[in-house]
mmCIF file of C-alpha atoms and ligand atoms in Angstrom:
data_model
loop_
_atom_site.group_PDB
_atom_site.id
_atom_site.type_symbol
_atom_site.label_atom_id
_atom_site.label_comp_id
_atom_site.label_asym_id
_atom_site.label_seq_id
_atom_site.Cartn_x
_atom_site.Cartn_y
_atom_site.Cartn_z
ATOM 1 C CA UNK B 1 -20.106 -17.102 3.773
ATOM 2 C CA UNK B 2 -16.480 -18.064 2.626
ATOM 3 C CA UNK B 3 -18.036 -19.428 -0.581
ATOM 4 C CA UNK B 4 -15.024 -21.533 -1.771
ATOM 5 C CA UNK B 5 -12.311 -20.019 0.126
ATOM 6 C CA UNK B 6 -10.998 -21.619 3.362
ATOM 7 C CA UNK B 7 -10.332 -18.330 5.172
ATOM 8 C CA UNK B 8 -11.460 -14.508 4.757
ATOM 9 C CA UNK B 9 -8.447 -13.786 4.275
ATOM 10 C CA UNK B 10 -8.246 -15.591 0.907
ATOM 11 C CA UNK B 11 -11.448 -14.302 0.167
ATOM 12 C CA UNK B 12 -10.923 -11.017 0.827
ATOM 13 C CA UNK B 13 -7.348 -11.351 -0.884
ATOM 14 C CA UNK B 14 -9.808 -12.158 -3.955
ATOM 15 C CA UNK B 15 -12.116 -9.673 -3.692
ATOM 16 C CA UNK B 16 -9.828 -6.869 -4.368
ATOM 17 C CA UNK B 17 -10.605 -6.696 -8.502
ATOM 18 C CA UNK B 18 -14.320 -5.862 -7.354
ATOM 19 C CA UNK B 19 -13.599 -3.944 -3.913
ATOM 20 C CA UNK B 20 -11.091 -1.613 -6.300
ATOM 21 C CA UNK B 21 -13.591 -1.093 -9.093
ATOM 22 C CA UNK B 22 -16.404 -0.524 -6.225
ATOM 23 C CA UNK B 23 -14.111 2.406 -4.224
ATOM 24 C CA UNK B 24 -14.160 4.045 -8.059
ATOM 25 C CA UNK B 25 -17.720 3.705 -9.223
ATOM 26 C CA UNK B 26 -19.474 6.580 -10.026
ATOM 27 C CA UNK B 27 -16.159 8.541 -8.825
ATOM 28 C CA UNK B 28 -13.815 8.137 -11.656
ATOM 29 C CA UNK B 29 -15.121 9.380 -15.033
ATOM 30 C CA UNK B 30 -12.602 8.203 -17.694
ATOM 31 C CA UNK B 31 -14.970 9.434 -20.597
ATOM 32 C CA UNK B 32 -13.882 13.244 -18.791
ATOM 33 C CA UNK B 33 -10.690 12.428 -17.190
ATOM 34 C CA UNK B 34 -12.930 13.637 -13.977
ATOM 35 C CA UNK B 35 -13.023 12.535 -10.151
ATOM 36 C CA UNK B 36 -16.135 13.572 -8.420
ATOM 37 C CA UNK B 37 -16.306 12.678 -4.988
ATOM 38 C CA UNK B 38 -19.392 13.592 -3.681
ATOM 39 C CA UNK B 39 -18.323 13.397 -0.034
ATOM 40 C CA UNK B 40 -16.217 15.971 -0.529
ATOM 41 C CA UNK B 41 -18.189 18.112 -2.769
ATOM 42 C CA UNK B 42 -18.983 20.921 -0.050
ATOM 43 C CA UNK B 43 -15.550 21.541 1.206
ATOM 44 C CA UNK B 44 -13.677 21.891 -1.856
ATOM 45 C CA UNK B 45 -12.781 25.663 -1.767
ATOM 46 C CA UNK B 46 -11.085 24.959 1.598
ATOM 47 C CA UNK B 47 -9.329 21.845 0.845
ATOM 48 C CA UNK B 48 -7.952 23.357 -2.422
ATOM 49 C CA UNK B 49 -6.664 25.985 -0.353
ATOM 50 C CA UNK B 50 -4.777 23.900 1.902
ATOM 51 C CA UNK B 51 -1.244 25.062 2.742
ATOM 52 C CA UNK B 52 -0.323 21.302 4.001
ATOM 53 C CA UNK B 53 -1.932 18.038 4.085
ATOM 54 C CA UNK B 54 -1.152 15.839 6.841
ATOM 55 C CA UNK B 55 -2.419 12.090 6.894
ATOM 56 C CA UNK B 56 -2.781 10.379 9.829
ATOM 57 C CA UNK B 57 -3.269 6.482 10.591
ATOM 58 C CA UNK B 58 -2.252 3.433 12.199
ATOM 59 C CA UNK B 59 -0.337 0.072 10.454
ATOM 60 C CA UNK B 60 -2.030 -0.784 7.159
ATOM 61 C CA UNK B 61 -3.917 2.360 6.760
ATOM 62 C CA UNK B 62 -0.636 4.188 7.634
ATOM 63 C CA UNK B 63 1.347 2.266 4.833
ATOM 64 C CA UNK B 64 -1.411 2.966 2.424
ATOM 65 C CA UNK B 65 -0.559 6.991 3.272
ATOM 66 C CA UNK B 66 3.119 6.341 2.615
ATOM 67 C CA UNK B 67 2.233 4.685 -0.876
ATOM 68 C CA UNK B 68 0.012 7.621 -1.775
ATOM 69 C CA UNK B 69 2.538 10.461 -0.631
ATOM 70 C CA UNK B 70 4.507 10.800 -3.940
ATOM 71 C CA UNK B 71 1.749 11.381 -5.756
ATOM 72 C CA UNK B 72 0.170 14.239 -3.450
ATOM 73 C CA UNK B 73 3.429 15.912 -3.353
ATOM 74 C CA UNK B 74 3.619 16.148 -7.557
ATOM 75 C CA UNK B 75 0.381 16.957 -7.605
ATOM 76 C CA UNK B 76 -0.492 19.004 -5.040
ATOM 77 C CA UNK B 77 2.697 20.874 -4.384
ATOM 78 C CA UNK B 78 2.351 21.875 -1.149
ATOM 79 C CA UNK B 79 4.190 19.839 1.935
ATOM 80 C CA UNK B 80 2.590 16.497 2.982
ATOM 81 C CA UNK B 81 3.107 14.672 5.925
ATOM 82 C CA UNK B 82 1.967 11.003 6.697
ATOM 83 C CA UNK B 83 1.878 10.369 10.458
ATOM 84 C CA UNK B 84 1.501 7.183 12.327
ATOM 85 C CA UNK B 85 -1.665 8.178 15.073
ATOM 86 C CA UNK B 86 0.310 7.057 18.329
ATOM 87 C CA UNK B 87 3.192 8.795 17.450
ATOM 88 C CA UNK B 88 1.128 11.688 16.225
ATOM 89 C CA UNK B 89 -0.371 11.887 19.615
ATOM 90 C CA UNK B 90 2.820 11.619 21.371
ATOM 91 C CA UNK B 91 3.903 14.747 20.374
ATOM 92 C CA UNK B 92 2.334 18.383 20.263
ATOM 93 C CA UNK B 93 2.065 18.800 16.908
ATOM 94 C CA UNK B 94 1.783 22.358 15.128
ATOM 95 C CA UNK B 95 -1.672 22.060 13.651
ATOM 96 C CA UNK B 96 -3.290 25.321 11.719
ATOM 97 C CA UNK B 97 -6.420 26.210 10.499
ATOM 98 C CA UNK B 98 -5.368 25.941 6.830
ATOM 99 C CA UNK B 99 -4.210 22.269 7.385
ATOM 100 C CA UNK B 100 -5.994 19.505 5.521
ATOM 101 C CA UNK B 101 -6.082 16.308 7.657
ATOM 102 C CA UNK B 102 -6.700 12.920 6.348
ATOM 103 C CA UNK B 103 -7.751 10.089 8.710
ATOM 104 C CA UNK B 104 -7.480 6.745 7.256
ATOM 105 C CA UNK B 105 -9.119 3.836 8.863
ATOM 106 C CA UNK B 106 -10.706 0.437 7.681
ATOM 107 C CA UNK B 107 -12.998 0.282 10.918
ATOM 108 C CA UNK B 108 -13.163 4.290 11.709
ATOM 109 C CA UNK B 109 -12.754 3.347 15.632
ATOM 110 C CA UNK B 110 -8.786 2.859 16.024
ATOM 111 C CA UNK B 111 -8.729 4.555 19.374
ATOM 112 C CA UNK B 112 -4.956 6.223 18.528
ATOM 113 C CA UNK B 113 -6.774 7.691 14.728
ATOM 114 C CA UNK B 114 -9.504 8.969 17.194
ATOM 115 C CA UNK B 115 -7.499 11.070 19.482
ATOM 116 C CA UNK B 116 -5.337 12.261 16.705
ATOM 117 C CA UNK B 117 -8.636 13.466 14.720
ATOM 118 C CA UNK B 118 -9.913 15.126 17.669
ATOM 119 C CA UNK B 119 -7.012 17.145 18.505
ATOM 120 C CA UNK B 120 -6.770 18.273 15.103
ATOM 121 C CA UNK B 121 -10.407 19.337 15.218
ATOM 122 C CA UNK B 122 -9.584 21.319 18.491
ATOM 123 C CA UNK B 123 -6.952 23.174 16.194
ATOM 124 C CA UNK B 124 -9.276 24.384 13.851
ATOM 125 C CA UNK B 125 -7.760 21.695 10.650
ATOM 126 C CA UNK B 126 -10.228 20.832 7.864
ATOM 127 C CA UNK B 127 -10.638 17.010 8.326
ATOM 128 C CA UNK B 128 -11.263 14.302 5.920
ATOM 129 C CA UNK B 129 -12.011 10.780 6.609
ATOM 130 C CA UNK B 130 -11.267 7.834 4.514
ATOM 131 C CA UNK B 131 -12.940 4.644 6.078
ATOM 132 C CA UNK B 132 -14.842 1.632 5.054
ATOM 133 C CA UNK B 133 -16.849 1.409 7.975
ATOM 134 C CA UNK B 134 -20.243 3.777 7.364
ATOM 135 C CA UNK B 135 -21.188 5.472 10.463
ATOM 136 C CA UNK B 136 -18.268 4.535 12.632
ATOM 137 C CA UNK B 137 -17.069 7.587 14.864
ATOM 138 C CA UNK B 138 -14.348 8.659 12.469
ATOM 139 C CA UNK B 139 -17.133 9.001 9.513
ATOM 140 C CA UNK B 140 -19.049 10.793 12.076
ATOM 141 C CA UNK B 141 -16.497 13.379 13.375
ATOM 142 C CA UNK B 142 -14.781 14.102 9.762
ATOM 143 C CA UNK B 143 -16.297 17.273 8.231
ATOM 144 C CA UNK B 144 -16.225 15.142 5.068
ATOM 145 C CA UNK B 145 -15.105 11.983 3.398
ATOM 146 C CA UNK B 146 -14.927 9.385 0.980
ATOM 147 C CA UNK B 147 -15.831 5.585 1.964
ATOM 148 C CA UNK B 148 -14.081 2.989 0.774
ATOM 149 C CA UNK B 149 -17.622 0.875 0.169
ATOM 150 C CA UNK B 150 -14.968 -2.321 0.514
ATOM 151 C CA UNK B 151 -17.757 -4.371 2.548
ATOM 152 C CA UNK B 152 -16.830 -5.744 5.894
ATOM 153 C CA UNK B 153 -13.532 -7.019 6.552
ATOM 154 C CA UNK B 154 -13.641 -10.271 8.743
ATOM 155 C CA UNK B 155 -9.812 -11.508 8.635
ATOM 156 C CA UNK B 156 -7.762 -9.979 10.977
ATOM 157 C CA UNK B 157 -5.375 -9.061 8.356
ATOM 158 C CA UNK B 158 -6.378 -5.496 6.348
ATOM 159 C CA UNK B 159 -5.978 -6.459 2.640
ATOM 160 C CA UNK B 160 -8.707 -5.373 0.601
ATOM 161 C CA UNK B 161 -9.051 -2.265 2.324
ATOM 162 C CA UNK B 162 -5.397 -1.181 1.879
ATOM 163 C CA UNK B 163 -5.909 -1.404 -2.025
ATOM 164 C CA UNK B 164 -9.053 0.415 -1.538
ATOM 165 C CA UNK B 165 -7.667 3.088 1.025
ATOM 166 C CA UNK B 166 -4.925 3.630 -1.669
ATOM 167 C CA UNK B 167 -7.040 4.309 -4.749
ATOM 168 C CA UNK B 168 -9.335 6.424 -2.678
ATOM 169 C CA UNK B 169 -6.203 8.528 -1.315
ATOM 170 C CA UNK B 170 -4.989 8.986 -5.487
ATOM 171 C CA UNK B 171 -8.507 9.818 -6.240
ATOM 172 C CA UNK B 172 -8.553 12.461 -3.405
ATOM 173 C CA UNK B 173 -5.298 13.810 -4.777
ATOM 174 C CA UNK B 174 -6.785 14.449 -8.571
ATOM 175 C CA UNK B 175 -9.952 15.964 -7.366
ATOM 176 C CA UNK B 176 -7.901 18.195 -5.386
ATOM 177 C CA UNK B 177 -5.500 18.943 -8.056
ATOM 178 C CA UNK B 178 -8.313 19.233 -10.657
ATOM 179 C CA UNK B 179 -7.450 23.228 -11.432
ATOM 180 C CA UNK B 180 -3.557 22.581 -12.076
ATOM 181 C CA UNK B 181 -3.156 22.919 -15.553
ATOM 182 C CA UNK B 182 0.253 21.967 -15.800
ATOM 183 C CA UNK B 183 -0.681 18.385 -14.139
ATOM 184 C CA UNK B 184 -3.497 17.839 -16.911
ATOM 185 C CA UNK B 185 -1.478 14.974 -18.965
ATOM 186 C CA UNK B 186 -0.236 13.746 -15.877
ATOM 187 C CA UNK B 187 -4.125 13.335 -14.337
ATOM 188 C CA UNK B 188 -5.029 11.659 -17.481
ATOM 189 C CA UNK B 189 -2.741 9.121 -17.388
ATOM 190 C CA UNK B 190 -3.670 8.177 -13.699
ATOM 191 C CA UNK B 191 -6.984 8.154 -14.275
ATOM 192 C CA UNK B 192 -6.970 5.836 -17.598
ATOM 193 C CA UNK B 193 -4.636 3.727 -15.925
ATOM 194 C CA UNK B 194 -6.915 3.371 -12.568
ATOM 195 C CA UNK B 195 -9.711 1.923 -14.580
ATOM 196 C CA UNK B 196 -7.219 -1.130 -15.555
ATOM 197 C CA UNK B 197 -6.646 -1.983 -12.437
ATOM 198 C CA UNK B 198 -9.089 -4.145 -11.237
ATOM 199 C CA UNK B 199 -8.274 -6.474 -14.118
ATOM 200 C CA UNK B 200 -4.501 -6.251 -13.523
ATOM 201 C CA UNK B 201 -5.099 -7.554 -9.938
ATOM 202 C CA UNK B 202 -7.088 -10.624 -11.585
ATOM 203 C CA UNK B 203 -4.080 -11.009 -13.532
ATOM 204 C CA UNK B 204 -1.726 -10.797 -10.594
ATOM 205 C CA UNK B 205 -4.200 -13.291 -8.643
ATOM 206 C CA UNK B 206 -3.480 -15.920 -11.310
ATOM 207 C CA UNK B 207 0.583 -15.884 -9.623
ATOM 208 C CA UNK B 208 -1.284 -18.036 -6.506
ATOM 209 C CA UNK B 209 0.442 -21.388 -7.825
ATOM 210 C CA UNK B 210 3.853 -20.085 -8.185
ATOM 211 C CA UNK B 211 3.267 -18.389 -4.818
ATOM 212 C CA UNK B 212 2.392 -21.783 -3.226
ATOM 213 C CA UNK B 213 5.766 -23.180 -4.437
ATOM 214 C CA UNK B 214 7.583 -20.367 -3.410
ATOM 215 C CA UNK B 215 6.302 -20.807 -0.048
ATOM 216 C CA UNK B 216 7.045 -24.577 0.153
ATOM 217 C CA UNK B 217 10.434 -24.306 -1.684
ATOM 218 C CA UNK B 218 11.782 -20.970 0.001
ATOM 219 C CA UNK B 219 10.235 -19.421 2.792
ATOM 220 C CA UNK B 220 8.715 -22.267 4.962
ATOM 221 C CA UNK B 221 11.610 -22.603 7.052
ATOM 222 C CA UNK B 222 13.079 -19.087 7.350
ATOM 223 C CA UNK B 223 12.223 -17.043 10.517
ATOM 224 C CA UNK B 224 13.221 -14.021 8.982
ATOM 225 C CA UNK B 225 12.367 -12.193 5.073
ATOM 226 C CA UNK B 226 13.127 -8.818 4.490
ATOM 227 C CA UNK B 227 11.488 -6.298 1.888
ATOM 228 C CA UNK B 228 13.460 -3.910 0.215
ATOM 229 C CA UNK B 229 11.367 -0.917 -2.007
ATOM 230 C CA UNK B 230 12.052 2.426 -2.587
ATOM 231 C CA UNK B 231 10.374 5.458 -4.109
ATOM 232 C CA UNK B 232 6.437 4.400 -4.873
ATOM 233 C CA UNK B 233 7.698 0.980 -3.660
ATOM 234 C CA UNK B 234 8.897 1.924 0.038
ATOM 235 C CA UNK B 235 4.971 1.574 1.307
ATOM 236 C CA UNK B 236 5.185 -1.979 -0.068
ATOM 237 C CA UNK B 237 7.929 -3.129 1.444
ATOM 238 C CA UNK B 238 6.425 -1.790 4.420
ATOM 239 C CA UNK B 239 3.026 -3.433 4.144
ATOM 240 C CA UNK B 240 4.932 -6.334 3.286
ATOM 241 C CA UNK B 241 6.991 -6.937 6.391
ATOM 242 C CA UNK B 242 3.570 -6.020 8.515
ATOM 243 C CA UNK B 243 1.649 -8.594 6.829
ATOM 244 C CA UNK B 244 4.491 -11.383 7.273
ATOM 245 C CA UNK B 245 4.835 -10.597 11.004
ATOM 246 C CA UNK B 246 1.199 -10.570 11.573
ATOM 247 C CA UNK B 247 -0.248 -13.270 9.665
ATOM 248 C CA UNK B 248 2.888 -15.524 9.048
ATOM 249 C CA UNK B 249 4.472 -14.857 12.443
ATOM 250 C CA UNK B 250 8.045 -14.575 10.539
ATOM 251 C CA UNK B 251 10.347 -11.747 11.377
ATOM 252 C CA UNK B 252 10.119 -9.240 9.029
ATOM 253 C CA UNK B 253 11.516 -5.846 8.349
ATOM 254 C CA UNK B 254 10.509 -2.970 5.416
ATOM 255 C CA UNK B 255 13.585 -0.995 4.153
ATOM 256 C CA UNK B 256 14.489 1.159 1.821
ATOM 257 C CA UNK B 257 16.313 -0.101 -0.862
ATOM 258 C CA UNK B 258 18.852 2.802 -0.445
ATOM 259 C CA UNK B 259 19.660 2.002 3.241
ATOM 260 C CA UNK B 260 21.193 -1.355 2.400
ATOM 261 C CA UNK B 261 24.193 0.390 2.337
ATOM 262 C CA UNK B 262 23.502 1.942 5.609
ATOM 263 C CA UNK B 263 23.722 -1.759 7.772
ATOM 264 C CA UNK B 264 21.441 -4.454 6.190
ATOM 265 C CA UNK B 265 23.977 -5.370 3.746
ATOM 266 C CA UNK B 266 26.046 -6.654 6.704
ATOM 267 C CA UNK B 267 23.281 -9.439 7.164
ATOM 268 C CA UNK B 268 22.515 -10.560 3.715
ATOM 269 C CA UNK B 269 24.076 -14.358 3.327
ATOM 270 C CA UNK B 270 22.916 -17.077 0.691
ATOM 271 C CA UNK B 271 19.828 -18.027 3.149
ATOM 272 C CA UNK B 272 18.049 -14.696 4.398
ATOM 273 C CA UNK B 273 15.058 -14.480 1.987
ATOM 274 C CA UNK B 274 15.221 -10.826 0.383
ATOM 275 C CA UNK B 275 12.139 -9.756 -1.391
ATOM 276 C CA UNK B 276 12.929 -6.538 -3.979
ATOM 277 C CA UNK B 277 10.878 -4.442 -5.574
ATOM 278 C CA UNK B 278 11.728 -3.690 -8.931
ATOM 279 C CA UNK B 279 9.028 -2.753 -11.070
ATOM 280 C CA UNK B 280 9.531 0.184 -13.724
ATOM 281 C CA UNK B 281 9.941 2.992 -12.845
ATOM 282 C CA UNK B 282 12.345 6.242 -13.293
ATOM 283 C CA UNK B 283 14.416 4.567 -10.268
ATOM 284 C CA UNK B 284 14.594 1.497 -11.398
ATOM 285 C CA UNK B 285 18.277 1.829 -12.310
ATOM 286 C CA UNK B 286 18.842 2.566 -8.579
ATOM 287 C CA UNK B 287 17.429 -0.313 -7.751
ATOM 288 C CA UNK B 288 19.230 -2.660 -10.007
ATOM 289 C CA UNK B 289 22.249 -1.331 -8.966
ATOM 290 C CA UNK B 290 21.662 -2.652 -4.711
ATOM 291 C CA UNK B 291 20.082 -5.628 -6.001
ATOM 292 C CA UNK B 292 23.686 -6.149 -7.810
ATOM 293 C CA UNK B 293 25.164 -5.260 -4.501
ATOM 294 C CA UNK B 294 23.217 -8.356 -2.804
ATOM 295 C CA UNK B 295 23.954 -10.719 -5.807
ATOM 296 C CA UNK B 296 27.430 -10.156 -4.864
ATOM 297 C CA UNK B 297 27.034 -11.685 -1.625
ATOM 298 C CA UNK B 298 25.067 -14.654 -3.070
ATOM 299 C CA UNK B 299 21.891 -13.106 -1.665
ATOM 300 C CA UNK B 300 18.557 -15.042 -2.001
ATOM 301 C CA UNK B 301 16.545 -13.042 -3.921
ATOM 302 C CA UNK B 302 12.839 -12.910 -4.721
ATOM 303 C CA UNK B 303 12.012 -10.202 -7.205
ATOM 304 C CA UNK B 304 9.039 -8.484 -7.835
ATOM 305 C CA UNK B 305 9.363 -7.265 -11.461
ATOM 306 C CA UNK B 306 7.034 -6.448 -14.614
ATOM 307 C CA UNK B 307 5.817 -9.192 -16.995
ATOM 308 C CA UNK B 308 8.645 -9.628 -19.664
ATOM 309 C CA UNK B 309 11.289 -8.123 -18.073
ATOM 310 C CA UNK B 310 14.632 -9.856 -19.107
ATOM 311 C CA UNK B 311 16.943 -8.190 -16.466
ATOM 312 C CA UNK B 312 16.797 -10.791 -13.829
ATOM 313 C CA UNK B 313 16.811 -13.917 -16.247
ATOM 314 C CA UNK B 314 19.894 -12.602 -17.765
ATOM 315 C CA UNK B 315 22.184 -12.045 -14.543
ATOM 316 C CA UNK B 316 24.607 -14.359 -13.891
ATOM 317 C CA UNK B 317 23.904 -16.352 -10.758
ATOM 318 C CA UNK B 318 25.272 -19.021 -8.958
ATOM 319 C CA UNK B 319 21.897 -19.639 -7.763
ATOM 320 C CA UNK B 320 18.208 -18.877 -9.977
ATOM 321 C CA UNK B 321 16.923 -15.478 -8.845
ATOM 322 C CA UNK B 322 12.979 -16.023 -8.314
ATOM 323 C CA UNK B 323 10.773 -13.599 -9.804
ATOM 324 C CA UNK B 324 7.361 -12.933 -9.607
ATOM 325 C CA UNK B 325 6.408 -10.839 -12.670
ATOM 326 C CA UNK B 326 3.309 -8.453 -12.184
ATOM 327 C CA UNK B 327 1.660 -6.267 -14.904
ATOM 328 C CA UNK B 328 2.835 -2.916 -15.135
ATOM 329 C CA UNK B 329 0.812 0.129 -14.751
ATOM 330 C CA UNK B 330 1.706 4.234 -13.856
ATOM 331 C CA UNK B 331 4.605 4.384 -11.493
ATOM 332 C CA UNK B 332 2.029 5.678 -9.068
ATOM 333 C CA UNK B 333 -0.511 2.855 -9.012
ATOM 334 C CA UNK B 334 2.275 0.140 -9.316
ATOM 335 C CA UNK B 335 1.986 -0.527 -5.788
ATOM 336 C CA UNK B 336 -1.545 -1.513 -5.931
ATOM 337 C CA UNK B 337 -0.215 -4.944 -7.915
ATOM 338 C CA UNK B 338 2.903 -5.343 -6.446
ATOM 339 C CA UNK B 339 0.843 -5.708 -2.582
ATOM 340 C CA UNK B 340 -0.867 -8.740 -3.787
ATOM 341 C CA UNK B 341 1.889 -11.306 -3.943
ATOM 342 C CA UNK B 342 2.802 -10.298 -0.562
ATOM 343 C CA UNK B 343 -0.889 -10.624 0.916
ATOM 344 C CA UNK B 344 -0.699 -14.014 -0.949
ATOM 345 C CA UNK B 345 2.786 -14.928 0.420
ATOM 346 C CA UNK B 346 1.708 -13.964 3.973
ATOM 347 C CA UNK B 347 -1.202 -16.114 3.747
ATOM 348 C CA UNK B 348 0.068 -19.053 2.282
ATOM 349 C CA UNK B 349 3.130 -18.941 4.652
ATOM 350 C CA UNK B 350 0.443 -18.988 7.497
ATOM 351 C CA UNK B 351 -1.402 -21.804 6.196
ATOM 352 C CA UNK B 352 1.378 -24.353 5.651
ATOM 353 C CA UNK B 353 2.207 -23.327 9.309
ATOM 354 C CA UNK B 354 -1.013 -23.892 10.411
ATOM 355 C CA UNK B 355 -1.425 -20.813 11.464
ATOM 356 C CA UNK B 356 -4.985 -19.435 12.148
ATOM 357 C CA UNK B 357 -5.177 -16.928 9.305
ATOM 358 C CA UNK B 358 -7.921 -15.352 10.303
ATOM 359 C CA UNK B 359 -7.393 -14.228 14.008
ATOM 360 C CA UNK B 360 -4.005 -13.061 15.581
ATOM 361 C CA UNK B 361 -2.237 -13.875 18.301
ATOM 362 C CA UNK B 362 -1.349 -9.986 18.450
ATOM 363 C CA UNK B 363 -4.183 -8.202 20.565
ATOM 364 C CA UNK B 364 -4.159 -4.978 19.529
ATOM 365 C CA UNK B 365 -5.187 -6.311 15.914
HETATM 366 C C1 F6R Q 1 -3.066 -5.138 9.828
HETATM 367 C C2 F6R Q 1 -4.366 -4.697 10.258
HETATM 368 C C3 F6R Q 1 -4.191 -3.870 11.847
HETATM 369 C C4 F6R Q 1 -4.756 -2.266 11.317
HETATM 370 C C5 F6R Q 1 -4.986 -1.401 11.775
HETATM 371 C C6 F6R Q 1 -5.638 0.195 11.569
HETATM 372 O O1 F6R Q 1 -3.156 -6.046 8.751
HETATM 373 O O2 F6R Q 1 -5.252 -4.788 10.258
HETATM 374 O O3 F6R Q 1 -2.946 -3.512 12.068
HETATM 375 O O4 F6R Q 1 -4.054 -2.140 10.154
HETATM 376 O O5 F6R Q 1 -5.192 -1.832 13.308
HETATM 377 O O6 F6R Q 1 -6.995 -0.379 11.970
HETATM 378 P P1 F6R Q 1 -7.762 0.835 10.967
HETATM 379 O O7 F6R Q 1 -7.319 0.366 9.733
HETATM 380 O O8 F6R Q 1 -9.220 0.362 11.378
HETATM 381 O O9 F6R Q 1 -8.027 1.985 11.562
#
């Protein structure tokens, strides 16, 4: 079943051109610039009337919500909350009848997420499921939903589900904001860019040989790795750090780039690998300025940037900055491409360390 791959995780990473295509199939129409989601059709009036959207999920699924949040805020112009399911159920959150709650889960069976869903149902909210496993508890309990159609995820690490959840959440935002005249051009730009994503993921996968080298030369002996991202890329930093801990057993943190100045800078030295997301968007200049502070401390930088970005090669540094170049897409989708090198890094690091990547020593996974 693994075909030419050694592990399910590697196979599932390589399935992403196809799985991102599958989640859009019959839903994203680039000729009319529309997104039609059959699973939401009967609830569109209630959904478009929402006063607030709350996304609830666990771990990687939570990270996909963080990735999608900024585009919801921009397109829908209502408050958007993202909640980790276990924290959500620890609090007595205020949920109202005009709230729309989106539950995101690969398995559709995560106990905390189901618990949170039942709480929202009892409080009268309209609920949407974004689930991979058809017929699962979350898909049955929610009012309406969008299936990921990503096929079974056998490796313990969620990889293809993350990118499919991300695409599904963006599609929901595009569908719910269809009435907004002021957003027509922005929506068109995103819809056109979505159709290019599967092929762009293929391009990113070609980085594998450089990633193997990076693992051998820079990362294999390391006990800690930091990921820095901000704006659309904060979710990429969180997801990179989760994969690193879960699969490669390397202590890792995903940090808001701007929080560098609030403590993290003090641990920067010329050993600790720091992976920074510096792909092109409106806040790239701020990222560049943070990177310069890391450089001033001779930090061990690995930069994820767009193809052809000469910024980093031109920087005068005592040691070369390693760059991983990914194709450019629209800002709110860039995380779909940026996350692929992280999946490959955590996979190859685990393989080099002899870890059984398709299993985990974390019993909750
Ligand atoms: C991470 C991973 C898990 C899940 C989490 C939620 O790679 O696989 O941490 O993200 O258990 O699972 P679902 O998405 O099934 O609700």
